[in-house]
PDB file of C-alpha atoms in Angstrom:
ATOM      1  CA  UNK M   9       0.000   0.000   0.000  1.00  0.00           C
ATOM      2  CA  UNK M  10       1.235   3.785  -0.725  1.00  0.00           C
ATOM      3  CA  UNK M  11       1.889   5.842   2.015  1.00  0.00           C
ATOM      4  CA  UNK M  12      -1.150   8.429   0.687  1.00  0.00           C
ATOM      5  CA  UNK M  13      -3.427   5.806   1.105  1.00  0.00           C
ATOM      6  CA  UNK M  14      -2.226   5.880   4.868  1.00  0.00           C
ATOM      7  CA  UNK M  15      -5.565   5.619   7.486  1.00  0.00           C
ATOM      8  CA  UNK M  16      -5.066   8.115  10.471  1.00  0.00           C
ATOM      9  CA  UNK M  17      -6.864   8.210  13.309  1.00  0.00           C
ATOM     10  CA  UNK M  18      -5.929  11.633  14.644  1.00  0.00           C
ATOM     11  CA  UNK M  19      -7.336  14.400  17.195  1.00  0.00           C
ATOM     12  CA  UNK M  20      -7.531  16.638  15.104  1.00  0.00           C
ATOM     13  CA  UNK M  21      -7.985  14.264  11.636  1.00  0.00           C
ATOM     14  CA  UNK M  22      -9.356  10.862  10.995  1.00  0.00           C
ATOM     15  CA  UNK M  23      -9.022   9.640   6.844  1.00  0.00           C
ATOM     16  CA  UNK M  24      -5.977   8.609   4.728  1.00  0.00           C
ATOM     17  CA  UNK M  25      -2.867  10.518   4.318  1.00  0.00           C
ATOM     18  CA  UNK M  26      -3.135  12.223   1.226  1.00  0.00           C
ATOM     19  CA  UNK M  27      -6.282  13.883   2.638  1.00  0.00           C
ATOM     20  CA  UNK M  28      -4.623  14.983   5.159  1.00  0.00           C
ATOM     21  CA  UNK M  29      -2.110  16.473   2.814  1.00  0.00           C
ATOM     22  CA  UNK M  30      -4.916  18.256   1.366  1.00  0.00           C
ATOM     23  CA  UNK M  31      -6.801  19.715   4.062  1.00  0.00           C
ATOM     24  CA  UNK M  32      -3.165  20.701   5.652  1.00  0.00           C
ATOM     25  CA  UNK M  33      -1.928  22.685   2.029  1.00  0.00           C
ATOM     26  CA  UNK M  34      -6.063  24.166   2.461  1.00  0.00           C
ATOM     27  CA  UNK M  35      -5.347  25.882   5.752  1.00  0.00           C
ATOM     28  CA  UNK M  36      -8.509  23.733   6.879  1.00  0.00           C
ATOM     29  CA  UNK M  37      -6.768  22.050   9.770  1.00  0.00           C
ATOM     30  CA  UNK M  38      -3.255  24.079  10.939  1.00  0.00           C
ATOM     31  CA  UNK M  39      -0.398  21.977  10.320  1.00  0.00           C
ATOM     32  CA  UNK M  40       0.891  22.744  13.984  1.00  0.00           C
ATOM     33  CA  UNK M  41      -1.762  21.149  15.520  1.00  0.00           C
ATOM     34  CA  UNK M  42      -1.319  17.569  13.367  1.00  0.00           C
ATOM     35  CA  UNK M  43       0.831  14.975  15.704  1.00  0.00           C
ATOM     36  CA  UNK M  44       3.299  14.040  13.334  1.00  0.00           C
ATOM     37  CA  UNK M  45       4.832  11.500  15.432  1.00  0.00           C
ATOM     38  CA  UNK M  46       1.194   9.376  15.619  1.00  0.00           C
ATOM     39  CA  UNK M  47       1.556   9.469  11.666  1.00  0.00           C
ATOM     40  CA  UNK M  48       4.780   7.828  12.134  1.00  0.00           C
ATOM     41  CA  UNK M  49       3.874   5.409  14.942  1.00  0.00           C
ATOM     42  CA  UNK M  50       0.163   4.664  12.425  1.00  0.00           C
ATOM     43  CA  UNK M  51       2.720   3.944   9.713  1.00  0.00           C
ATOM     44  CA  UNK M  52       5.476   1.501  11.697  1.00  0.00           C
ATOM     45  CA  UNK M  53       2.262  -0.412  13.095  1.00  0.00           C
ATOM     46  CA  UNK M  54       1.131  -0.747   8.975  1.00  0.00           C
ATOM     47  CA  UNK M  55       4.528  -2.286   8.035  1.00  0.00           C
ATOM     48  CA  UNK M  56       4.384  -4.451  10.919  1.00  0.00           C
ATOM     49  CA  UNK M  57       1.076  -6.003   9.960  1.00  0.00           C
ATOM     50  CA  UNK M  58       2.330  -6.627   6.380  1.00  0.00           C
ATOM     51  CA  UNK M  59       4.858  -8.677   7.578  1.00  0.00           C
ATOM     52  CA  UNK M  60       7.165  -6.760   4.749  1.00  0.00           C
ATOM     53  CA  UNK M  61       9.003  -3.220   3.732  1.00  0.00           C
ATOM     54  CA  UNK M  62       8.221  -1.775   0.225  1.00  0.00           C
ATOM     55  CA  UNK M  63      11.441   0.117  -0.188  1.00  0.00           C
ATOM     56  CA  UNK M  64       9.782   2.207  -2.800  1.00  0.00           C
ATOM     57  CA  UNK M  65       6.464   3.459  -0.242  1.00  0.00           C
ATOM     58  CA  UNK M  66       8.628   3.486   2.228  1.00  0.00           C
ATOM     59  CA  UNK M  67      11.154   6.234   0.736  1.00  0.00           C
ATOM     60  CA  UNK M  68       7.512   7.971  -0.777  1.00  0.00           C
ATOM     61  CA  UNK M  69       6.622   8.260   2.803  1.00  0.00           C
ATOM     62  CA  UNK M  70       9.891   9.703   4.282  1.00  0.00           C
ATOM     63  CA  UNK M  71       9.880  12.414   1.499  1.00  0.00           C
ATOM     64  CA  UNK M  72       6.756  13.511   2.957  1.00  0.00           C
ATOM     65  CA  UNK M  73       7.278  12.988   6.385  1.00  0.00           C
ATOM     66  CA  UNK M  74      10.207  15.139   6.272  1.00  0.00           C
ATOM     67  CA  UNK M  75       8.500  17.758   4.142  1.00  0.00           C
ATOM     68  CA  UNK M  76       6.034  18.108   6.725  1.00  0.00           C
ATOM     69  CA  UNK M  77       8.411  18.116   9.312  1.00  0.00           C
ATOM     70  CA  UNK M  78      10.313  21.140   8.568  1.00  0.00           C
ATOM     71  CA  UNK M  79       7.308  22.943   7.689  1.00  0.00           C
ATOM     72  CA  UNK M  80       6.505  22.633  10.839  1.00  0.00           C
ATOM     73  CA  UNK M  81       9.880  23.608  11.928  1.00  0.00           C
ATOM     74  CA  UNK M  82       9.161  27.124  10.316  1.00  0.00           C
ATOM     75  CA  UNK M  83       6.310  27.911  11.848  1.00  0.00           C
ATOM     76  CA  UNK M  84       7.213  26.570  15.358  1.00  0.00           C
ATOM     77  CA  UNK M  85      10.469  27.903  15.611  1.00  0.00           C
ATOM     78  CA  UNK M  86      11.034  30.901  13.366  1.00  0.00           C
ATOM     79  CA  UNK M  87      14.882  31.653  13.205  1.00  0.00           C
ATOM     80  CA  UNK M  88      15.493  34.573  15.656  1.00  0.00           C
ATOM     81  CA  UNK M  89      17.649  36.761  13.187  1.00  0.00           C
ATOM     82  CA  UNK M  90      14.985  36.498  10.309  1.00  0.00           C
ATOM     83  CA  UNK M  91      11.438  37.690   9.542  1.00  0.00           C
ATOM     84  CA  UNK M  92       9.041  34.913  10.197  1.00  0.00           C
ATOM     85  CA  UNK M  93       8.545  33.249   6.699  1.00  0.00           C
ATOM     86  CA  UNK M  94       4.954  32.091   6.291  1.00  0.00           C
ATOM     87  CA  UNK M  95       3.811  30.081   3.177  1.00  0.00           C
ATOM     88  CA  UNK M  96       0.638  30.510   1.279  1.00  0.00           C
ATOM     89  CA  UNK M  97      -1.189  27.073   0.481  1.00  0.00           C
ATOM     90  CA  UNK M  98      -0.373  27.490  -3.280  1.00  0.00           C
ATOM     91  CA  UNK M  99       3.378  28.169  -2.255  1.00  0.00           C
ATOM     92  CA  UNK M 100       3.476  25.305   0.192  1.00  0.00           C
ATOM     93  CA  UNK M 101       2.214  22.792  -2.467  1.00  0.00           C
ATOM     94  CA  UNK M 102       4.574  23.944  -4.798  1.00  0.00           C
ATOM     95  CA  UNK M 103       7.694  23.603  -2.779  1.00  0.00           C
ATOM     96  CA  UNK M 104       6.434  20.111  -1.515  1.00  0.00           C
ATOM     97  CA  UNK M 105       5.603  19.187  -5.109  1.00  0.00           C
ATOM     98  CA  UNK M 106       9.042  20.289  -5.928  1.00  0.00           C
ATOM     99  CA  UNK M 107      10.391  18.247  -3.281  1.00  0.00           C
ATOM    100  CA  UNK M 108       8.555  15.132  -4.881  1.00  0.00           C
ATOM    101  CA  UNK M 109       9.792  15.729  -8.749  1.00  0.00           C
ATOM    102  CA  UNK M 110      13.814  16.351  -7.229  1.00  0.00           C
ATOM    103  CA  UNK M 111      13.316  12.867  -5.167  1.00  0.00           C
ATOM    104  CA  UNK M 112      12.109  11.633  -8.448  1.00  0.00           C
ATOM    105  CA  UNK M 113      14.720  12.143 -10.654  1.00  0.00           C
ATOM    106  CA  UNK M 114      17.232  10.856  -8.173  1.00  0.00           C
ATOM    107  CA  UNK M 115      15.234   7.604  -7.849  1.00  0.00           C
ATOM    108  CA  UNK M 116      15.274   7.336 -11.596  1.00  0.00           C
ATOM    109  CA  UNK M 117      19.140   8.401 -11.754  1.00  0.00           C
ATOM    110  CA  UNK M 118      19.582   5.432  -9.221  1.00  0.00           C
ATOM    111  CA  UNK M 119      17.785   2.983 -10.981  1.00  0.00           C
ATOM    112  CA  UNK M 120      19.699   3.442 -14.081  1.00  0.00           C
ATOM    113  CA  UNK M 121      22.996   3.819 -12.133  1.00  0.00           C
ATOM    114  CA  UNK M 122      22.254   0.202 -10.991  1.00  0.00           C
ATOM    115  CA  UNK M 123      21.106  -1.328 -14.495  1.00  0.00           C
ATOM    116  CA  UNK M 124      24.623   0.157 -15.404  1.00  0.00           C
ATOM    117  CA  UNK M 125      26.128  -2.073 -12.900  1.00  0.00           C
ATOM    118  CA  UNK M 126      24.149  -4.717 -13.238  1.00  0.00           C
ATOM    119  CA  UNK M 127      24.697  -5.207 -16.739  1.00  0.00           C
ATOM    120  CA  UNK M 128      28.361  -4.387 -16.213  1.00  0.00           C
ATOM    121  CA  UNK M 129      29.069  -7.533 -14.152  1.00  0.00           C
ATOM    122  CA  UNK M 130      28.529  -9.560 -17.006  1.00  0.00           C
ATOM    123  CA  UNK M 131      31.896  -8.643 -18.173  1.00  0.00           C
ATOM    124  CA  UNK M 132      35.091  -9.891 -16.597  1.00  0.00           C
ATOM    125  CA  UNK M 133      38.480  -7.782 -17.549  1.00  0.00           C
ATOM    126  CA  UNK M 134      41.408  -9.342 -18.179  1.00  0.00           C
ATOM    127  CA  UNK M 135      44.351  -7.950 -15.229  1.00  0.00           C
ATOM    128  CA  UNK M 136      47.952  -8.268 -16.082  1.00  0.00           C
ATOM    129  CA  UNK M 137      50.313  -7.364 -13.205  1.00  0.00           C
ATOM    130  CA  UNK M 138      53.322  -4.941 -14.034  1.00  0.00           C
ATOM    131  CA  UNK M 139      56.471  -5.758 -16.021  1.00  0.00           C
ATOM    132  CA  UNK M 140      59.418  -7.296 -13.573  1.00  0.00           C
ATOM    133  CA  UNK M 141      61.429  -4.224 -14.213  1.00  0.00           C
ATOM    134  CA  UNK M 142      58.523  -1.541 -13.559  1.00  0.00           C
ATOM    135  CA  UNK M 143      58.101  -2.994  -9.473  1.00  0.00           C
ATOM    136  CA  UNK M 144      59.257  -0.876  -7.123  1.00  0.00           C
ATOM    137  CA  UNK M 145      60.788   1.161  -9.449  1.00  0.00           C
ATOM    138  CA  UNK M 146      60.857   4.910  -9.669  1.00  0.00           C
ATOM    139  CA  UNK M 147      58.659   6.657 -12.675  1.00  0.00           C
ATOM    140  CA  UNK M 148      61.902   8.484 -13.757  1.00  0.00           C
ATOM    141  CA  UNK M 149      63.540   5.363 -13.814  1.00  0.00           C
ATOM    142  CA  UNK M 150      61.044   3.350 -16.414  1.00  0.00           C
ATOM    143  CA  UNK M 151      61.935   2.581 -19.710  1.00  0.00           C
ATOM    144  CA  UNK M 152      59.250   1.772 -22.370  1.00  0.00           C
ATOM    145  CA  UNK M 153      58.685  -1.896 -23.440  1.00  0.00           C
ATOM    146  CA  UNK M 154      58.371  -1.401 -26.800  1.00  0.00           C
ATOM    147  CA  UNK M 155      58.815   0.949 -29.755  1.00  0.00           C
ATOM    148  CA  UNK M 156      55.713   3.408 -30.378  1.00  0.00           C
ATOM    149  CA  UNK M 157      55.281   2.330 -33.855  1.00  0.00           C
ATOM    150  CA  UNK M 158      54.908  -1.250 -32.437  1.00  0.00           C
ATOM    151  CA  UNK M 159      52.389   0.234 -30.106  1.00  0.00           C
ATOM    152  CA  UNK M 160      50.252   2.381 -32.611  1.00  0.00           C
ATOM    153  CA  UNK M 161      50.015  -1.032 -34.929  1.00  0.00           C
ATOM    154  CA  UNK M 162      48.851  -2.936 -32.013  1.00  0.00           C
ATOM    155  CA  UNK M 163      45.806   0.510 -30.845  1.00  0.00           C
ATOM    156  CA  UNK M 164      45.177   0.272 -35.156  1.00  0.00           C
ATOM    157  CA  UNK M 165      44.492  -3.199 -34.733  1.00  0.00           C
ATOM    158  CA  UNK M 166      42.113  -2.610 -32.280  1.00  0.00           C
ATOM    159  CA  UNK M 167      40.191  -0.147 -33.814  1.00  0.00           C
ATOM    160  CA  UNK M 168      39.791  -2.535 -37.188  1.00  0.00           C
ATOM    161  CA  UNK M 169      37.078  -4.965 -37.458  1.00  0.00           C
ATOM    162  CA  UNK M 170      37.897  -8.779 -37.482  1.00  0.00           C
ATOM    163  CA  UNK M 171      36.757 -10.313 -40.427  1.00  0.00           C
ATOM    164  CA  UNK M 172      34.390 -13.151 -40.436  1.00  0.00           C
ATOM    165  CA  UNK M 173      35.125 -16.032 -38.668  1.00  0.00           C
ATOM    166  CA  UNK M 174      35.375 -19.476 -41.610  1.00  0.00           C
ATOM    167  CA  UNK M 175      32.525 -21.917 -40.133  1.00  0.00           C
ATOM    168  CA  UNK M 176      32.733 -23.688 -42.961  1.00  0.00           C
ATOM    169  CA  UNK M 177      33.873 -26.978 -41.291  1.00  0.00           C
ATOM    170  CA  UNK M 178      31.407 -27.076 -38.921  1.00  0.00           C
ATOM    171  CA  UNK M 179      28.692 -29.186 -40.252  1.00  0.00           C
ATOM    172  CA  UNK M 180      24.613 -28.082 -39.804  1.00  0.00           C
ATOM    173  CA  UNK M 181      22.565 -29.167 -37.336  1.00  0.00           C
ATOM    174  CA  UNK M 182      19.627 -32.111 -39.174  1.00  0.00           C
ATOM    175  CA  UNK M 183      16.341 -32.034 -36.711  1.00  0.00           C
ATOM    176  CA  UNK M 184      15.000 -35.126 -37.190  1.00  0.00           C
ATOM    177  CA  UNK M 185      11.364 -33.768 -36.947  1.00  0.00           C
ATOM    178  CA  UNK M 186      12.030 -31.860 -39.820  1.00  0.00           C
ATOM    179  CA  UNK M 187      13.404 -34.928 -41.708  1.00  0.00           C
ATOM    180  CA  UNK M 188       9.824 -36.269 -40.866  1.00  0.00           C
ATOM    181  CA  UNK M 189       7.608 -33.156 -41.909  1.00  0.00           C
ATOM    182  CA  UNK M 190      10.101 -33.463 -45.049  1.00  0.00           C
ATOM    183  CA  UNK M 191       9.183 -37.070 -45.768  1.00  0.00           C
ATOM    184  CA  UNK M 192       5.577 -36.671 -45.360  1.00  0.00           C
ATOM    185  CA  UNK M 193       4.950 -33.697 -47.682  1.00  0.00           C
ATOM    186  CA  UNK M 194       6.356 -35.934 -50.282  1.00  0.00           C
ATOM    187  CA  UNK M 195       4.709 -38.724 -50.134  1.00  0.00           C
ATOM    188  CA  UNK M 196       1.394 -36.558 -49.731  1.00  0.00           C
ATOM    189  CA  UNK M 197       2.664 -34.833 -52.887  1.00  0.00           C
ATOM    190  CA  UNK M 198       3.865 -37.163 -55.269  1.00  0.00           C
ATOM    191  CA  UNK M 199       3.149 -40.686 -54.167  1.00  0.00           C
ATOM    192  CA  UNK M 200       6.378 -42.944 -54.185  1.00  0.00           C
ATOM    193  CA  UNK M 201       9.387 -41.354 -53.827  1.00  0.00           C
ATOM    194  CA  UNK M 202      12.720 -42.492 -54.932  1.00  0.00           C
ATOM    195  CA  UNK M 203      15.562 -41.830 -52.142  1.00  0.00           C
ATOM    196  CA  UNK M 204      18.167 -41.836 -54.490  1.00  0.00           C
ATOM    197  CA  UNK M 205      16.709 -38.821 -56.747  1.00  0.00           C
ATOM    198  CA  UNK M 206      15.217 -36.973 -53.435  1.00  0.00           C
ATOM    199  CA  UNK M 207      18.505 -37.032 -51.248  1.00  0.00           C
ATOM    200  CA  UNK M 208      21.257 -38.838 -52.879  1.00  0.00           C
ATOM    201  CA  UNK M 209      22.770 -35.080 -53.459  1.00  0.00           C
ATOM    202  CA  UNK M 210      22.604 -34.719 -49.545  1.00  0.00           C
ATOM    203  CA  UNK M 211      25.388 -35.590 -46.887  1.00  0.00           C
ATOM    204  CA  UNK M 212      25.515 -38.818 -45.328  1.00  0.00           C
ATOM    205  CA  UNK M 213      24.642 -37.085 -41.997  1.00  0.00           C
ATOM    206  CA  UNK M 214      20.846 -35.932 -43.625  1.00  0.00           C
ATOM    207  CA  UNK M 215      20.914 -38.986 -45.240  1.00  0.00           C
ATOM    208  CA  UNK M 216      21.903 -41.315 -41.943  1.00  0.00           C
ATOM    209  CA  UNK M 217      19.026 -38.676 -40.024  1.00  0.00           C
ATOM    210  CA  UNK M 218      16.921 -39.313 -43.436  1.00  0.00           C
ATOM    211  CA  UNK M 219      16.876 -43.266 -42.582  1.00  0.00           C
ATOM    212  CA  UNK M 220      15.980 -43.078 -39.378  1.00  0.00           C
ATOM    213  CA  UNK M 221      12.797 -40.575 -39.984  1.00  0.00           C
ATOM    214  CA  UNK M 222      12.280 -43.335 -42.456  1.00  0.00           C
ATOM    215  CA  UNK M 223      12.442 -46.251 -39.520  1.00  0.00           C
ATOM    216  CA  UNK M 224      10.677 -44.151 -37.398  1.00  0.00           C
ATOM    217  CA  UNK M 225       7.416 -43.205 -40.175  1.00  0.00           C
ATOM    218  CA  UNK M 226       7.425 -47.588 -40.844  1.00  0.00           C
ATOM    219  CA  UNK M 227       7.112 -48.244 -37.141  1.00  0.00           C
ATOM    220  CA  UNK M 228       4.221 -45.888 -37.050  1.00  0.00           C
ATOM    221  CA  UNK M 229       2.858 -47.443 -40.442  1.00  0.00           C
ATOM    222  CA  UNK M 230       3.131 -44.565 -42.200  1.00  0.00           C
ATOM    223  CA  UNK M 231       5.697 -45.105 -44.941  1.00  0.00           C
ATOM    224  CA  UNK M 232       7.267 -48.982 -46.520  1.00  0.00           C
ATOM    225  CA  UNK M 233       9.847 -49.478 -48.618  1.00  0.00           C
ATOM    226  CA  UNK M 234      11.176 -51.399 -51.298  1.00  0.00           C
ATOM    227  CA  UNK M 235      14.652 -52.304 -52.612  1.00  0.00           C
ATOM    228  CA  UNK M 236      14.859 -55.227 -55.429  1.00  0.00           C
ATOM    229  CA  UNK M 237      18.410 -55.813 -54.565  1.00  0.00           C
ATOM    230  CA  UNK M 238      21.108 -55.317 -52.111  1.00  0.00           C
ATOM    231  CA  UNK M 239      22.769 -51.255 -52.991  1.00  0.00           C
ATOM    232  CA  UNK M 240      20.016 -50.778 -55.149  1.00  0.00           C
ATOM    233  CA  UNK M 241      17.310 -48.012 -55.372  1.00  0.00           C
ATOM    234  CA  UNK M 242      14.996 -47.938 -52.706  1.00  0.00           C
ATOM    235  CA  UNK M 243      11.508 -46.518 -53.376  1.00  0.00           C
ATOM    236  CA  UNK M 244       9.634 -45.155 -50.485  1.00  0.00           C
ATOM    237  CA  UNK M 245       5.554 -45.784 -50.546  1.00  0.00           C
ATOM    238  CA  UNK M 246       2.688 -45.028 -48.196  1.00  0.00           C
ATOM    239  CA  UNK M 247       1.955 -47.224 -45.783  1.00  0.00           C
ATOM    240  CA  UNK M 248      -1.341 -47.823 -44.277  1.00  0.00           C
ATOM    241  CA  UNK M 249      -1.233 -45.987 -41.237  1.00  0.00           C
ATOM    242  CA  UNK M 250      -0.881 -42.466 -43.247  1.00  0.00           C
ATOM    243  CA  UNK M 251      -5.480 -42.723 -43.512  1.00  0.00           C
ATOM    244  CA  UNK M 252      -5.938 -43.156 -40.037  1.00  0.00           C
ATOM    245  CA  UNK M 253      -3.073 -40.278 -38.784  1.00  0.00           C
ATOM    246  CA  UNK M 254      -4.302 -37.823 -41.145  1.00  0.00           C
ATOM    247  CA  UNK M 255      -8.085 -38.641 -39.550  1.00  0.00           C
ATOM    248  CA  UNK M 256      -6.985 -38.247 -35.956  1.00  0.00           C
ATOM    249  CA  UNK M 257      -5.198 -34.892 -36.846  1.00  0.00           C
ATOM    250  CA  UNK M 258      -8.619 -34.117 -38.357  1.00  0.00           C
ATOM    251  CA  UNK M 259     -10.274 -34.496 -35.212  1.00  0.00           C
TER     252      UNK M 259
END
């Protein structure tokens, strides 16, 4: 729960907080009569009952405590040097409301000061300890390491992008679902199917995945084969099971 929505029980003021605020900024009820310190025992006994502390509310609510606070301050305890400084209700809403905006933007300056860090611990940088002859060695005394053209080649470098990295050796991934939904349109399509004209181009990794889509669509009944001699073609058909699995998908 916000802090506004707050219920007092006051002598002077019974009703949630940002009433209160209200009446207060009004000149309806005088802001030295309101018990400030019941507001902040009625608050501490809410927290307690939740069992739990919204950082957020709880922050809301100490902005406007203190607000309050050394509003009253003024017009308890005037300083003795100055002119007593009273505030119209328009110009104590508007300091209070300026109050509210400043505590705003350094909430939101905080939150993106910690999605800064947050997202910078990802990142682990490397830490290379100093050269034996730098330690515990005067700054007059240092020498550089290496020549500055070496060292301007090596900033260039860094500054040009790497080219493309060759993946050319790593072979592609073969889902064997896809080796199924592949299967399937074909024989839907075109009836039998000759392996050797369909995927004889292919790699023997689709064509090993390829075989066992194929084992997997004749255990199902789905798909037979045929193959008049050993190494020759094989021509895939439908097998009887295709009816009855395009009827349940129906369903």
């Amino acid at each position: 729960m916000r802090a506004a929505e707050l219920d007092l029980d006051l002598d002077v003021f019974a009703g949630p907080f940002d009433l209160l605020m209200t009446v207060v900024l009004r000149e309806e009820i005088a802001l030295a009569e309101v018990e400030l310190g019941e507001i902040v025992i009625a608050y501490l006994e809410h927290v307690e009952e939740q069992g739990e502390l919204d950082l957020e509310a709880a922050t809301e609510f100490l902005v406007l405590i203190a607000s309050l606070l050394e509003l009253k301050s003024r017009l308890l305890l005037p300083a003795p040097d100055q002119e007593e400084v009273e505030l119209a209700p328009e110009e104590a809403a508007d300091e209070l409301l300026a109050r509210m905006l400043e505590y705003r933007r350094y909430r939101e300056a905080a939150g993106h000061l910690a999605a800064l860090f947050a997202d910078g611990r990802r990142y682990l940088y490397r830490r290379a300890p100093l050269p034996p002859g730098l330690r515990r060695v005067a700054l007059d005394a240092a020498r550089p390491a290496y020549e500055p053209d070496r060292l301007a080649a090596a900033i260039g470098d860094l500054l040009r992008i790497p080219p493309q990295p060759d993946t050319s050796h790593i072979r592609p991934t073969v889902s064997l679902e896809k080796r199924l939904r592949l299967l399937r349109e074909l024989l839907s399509d075109r009836g039998p199917v000759d392996f050797d004209d369909s995927f004889g181009s292919e790699d023997k990794l689709t064509q090993a995945v390829t075989l066992f889509a194929l084992l997997e669509m004749y255990k199902r009944g789905e798909a037979t084969w045929d193959q008049r001699e050993a190494f020759g073609a094989i021509t895939i058909n439908r097998g009887p099971g295709v009816g009855r699995r395009t009827r349940e998908a129906g369903r």
